[in-house]
Amino acid sequence: MEILRAYMGVKILIVEDEAKLASMLQRGLKEEGYQVSVAMTGSSGLEMAKSFNFDLIILDIMLPGLSGLEVCKQLRGQAVCTPILMLTALDSPENIVSGLDGGADDYLVKPFNFAELSARIRTLTRRRQNGALASHLLTIADLQIDTQSKTVTRSGNPITLTATEFRLLEFLVQRPNRVHSRMEILEQVWNIDFNLGTNVVDVYINYLRKKLDKHYQPKLIHTIIGMGYVLKEGEGA
């Protein structure tokens, strides 16, 4: 009963074209106390996500017409920051990374266990609730991040970041002066707990450096050889 009460009022949008799966998810989540709405197409899901205030969106990546990946990109492009849990039948690293790069917060490969889905939902909604209580302004040196408006400035100059670049920067700024390995960054920013065998972390660190450090002093993103990356004022190792 305590668990049920904790999630009453949490609103979830399911965008899934498989009627049987959508019905099963809706029924199961309602039994756990969530308020659940369902959209059967990408276009209707996009409109609902833009028109109503949801706490979480469960989004199938393979939808007729407008794909889940495109829905995700459009929502992030229009500053809709609702956490997105992507459902995919394609478990290759490339497809998973594409979904996360498009702005998804987590992914789940079909077929999945409902208990695992429920655990992922609790994590994402708890993260959103905790974030709402924390200060939405993060600063280091002359760099400032507004986690509500998803804006970044350095020396007062606006800097445009993609959704993935923003998540990576937010992770680093919230943990300054700490060295983070590539595996830790994959787990915390991309929610990937296995080695993809790619240099995706290095690529995105380089993107941030070009935007944040190339034309400013002091340099903030440093490489610690053989260990990983750290965000701090001062010289790197």
Short mmCIF file of N, CA, C and O in Angstrom, two decimals, residues 154 202-216 219-224 228-230:
data_model
loop_
_atom_site.label_atom_id
_atom_site.label_comp_id
_atom_site.label_asym_id
_atom_site.label_seq_id
_atom_site.Cartn_x
_atom_site.Cartn_y
_atom_site.Cartn_z
N ARG A 154 28.82 30.59 -21.07
CA ARG A 154 30.18 30.75 -20.55
C ARG A 154 30.59 32.20 -20.79
O ARG A 154 30.46 32.70 -21.91
N ASP A 202 34.84 9.55 -25.82
CA ASP A 202 35.90 10.45 -26.28
C ASP A 202 35.37 11.44 -27.32
O ASP A 202 35.74 12.62 -27.31
N VAL A 203 34.50 10.96 -28.20
CA VAL A 203 33.92 11.82 -29.23
C VAL A 203 33.12 12.95 -28.60
O VAL A 203 33.26 14.13 -28.96
N TYR A 204 32.30 12.62 -27.61
CA TYR A 204 31.44 13.65 -26.99
C TYR A 204 32.23 14.57 -26.07
O TYR A 204 31.89 15.76 -25.95
N ILE A 205 33.26 14.08 -25.45
CA ILE A 205 34.15 14.96 -24.68
C ILE A 205 34.78 15.98 -25.62
O ILE A 205 34.89 17.18 -25.31
N ASN A 206 35.19 15.53 -26.81
CA ASN A 206 35.79 16.42 -27.79
C ASN A 206 34.78 17.47 -28.26
O ASN A 206 35.12 18.65 -28.44
N TYR A 207 33.51 17.05 -28.47
CA TYR A 207 32.47 18.01 -28.83
C TYR A 207 32.36 19.11 -27.77
O TYR A 207 32.27 20.31 -28.10
N LEU A 208 32.33 18.70 -26.49
CA LEU A 208 32.21 19.69 -25.41
C LEU A 208 33.42 20.62 -25.37
O LEU A 208 33.27 21.83 -25.16
N ARG A 209 34.59 20.06 -25.54
CA ARG A 209 35.80 20.89 -25.51
C ARG A 209 35.76 21.99 -26.58
O ARG A 209 36.12 23.14 -26.33
N LYS A 210 35.32 21.62 -27.77
CA LYS A 210 35.27 22.61 -28.85
C LYS A 210 34.30 23.74 -28.53
O LYS A 210 34.53 24.89 -28.91
N LYS A 211 33.22 23.41 -27.82
CA LYS A 211 32.21 24.42 -27.52
C LYS A 211 32.50 25.20 -26.24
O LYS A 211 32.19 26.39 -26.14
N LEU A 212 33.12 24.54 -25.26
CA LEU A 212 33.28 25.16 -23.95
C LEU A 212 34.69 25.71 -23.69
O LEU A 212 34.84 26.69 -22.97
N ASP A 213 35.70 25.05 -24.25
CA ASP A 213 37.08 25.39 -23.88
C ASP A 213 37.89 26.05 -24.98
O ASP A 213 38.88 26.72 -24.70
N LYS A 214 37.50 25.85 -26.22
CA LYS A 214 38.35 26.31 -27.33
C LYS A 214 38.61 27.81 -27.30
O LYS A 214 39.72 28.26 -27.55
N HIS A 215 37.57 28.59 -26.96
CA HIS A 215 37.70 30.05 -27.01
C HIS A 215 37.66 30.70 -25.63
O HIS A 215 37.45 31.91 -25.53
N TYR A 216 37.85 29.89 -24.58
CA TYR A 216 37.74 30.44 -23.23
C TYR A 216 38.89 29.96 -22.35
O TYR A 216 39.51 28.94 -22.61
N LYS A 219 40.77 26.44 -19.13
CA LYS A 219 40.23 25.20 -19.66
C LYS A 219 39.62 24.41 -18.51
O LYS A 219 40.18 24.35 -17.41
N LEU A 220 38.47 23.80 -18.77
CA LEU A 220 37.74 23.13 -17.70
C LEU A 220 37.74 21.60 -17.81
O LEU A 220 37.67 20.90 -16.80
N ILE A 221 37.81 21.07 -19.02
CA ILE A 221 37.75 19.61 -19.22
C ILE A 221 39.16 19.08 -19.44
O ILE A 221 39.85 19.49 -20.37
N HIS A 222 39.58 18.18 -18.57
CA HIS A 222 40.95 17.68 -18.60
C HIS A 222 40.98 16.16 -18.74
O HIS A 222 40.12 15.46 -18.20
N THR A 223 41.97 15.68 -19.47
CA THR A 223 42.20 14.25 -19.62
C THR A 223 43.22 13.79 -18.59
O THR A 223 44.29 14.40 -18.47
N ILE A 224 42.89 12.76 -17.85
CA ILE A 224 43.85 12.13 -16.95
C ILE A 224 44.27 10.83 -17.62
O ILE A 224 43.49 9.87 -17.67
N GLY A 228 40.80 8.68 -17.25
CA GLY A 228 39.52 9.21 -17.72
C GLY A 228 39.52 10.71 -17.81
O GLY A 228 40.53 11.32 -18.20
N TYR A 229 38.41 11.34 -17.40
CA TYR A 229 38.23 12.78 -17.56
C TYR A 229 37.78 13.42 -16.27
O TYR A 229 37.12 12.79 -15.43
N VAL A 230 38.13 14.70 -16.11
CA VAL A 230 37.73 15.45 -14.94
C VAL A 230 37.38 16.87 -15.35
O VAL A 230 38.00 17.44 -16.26
#
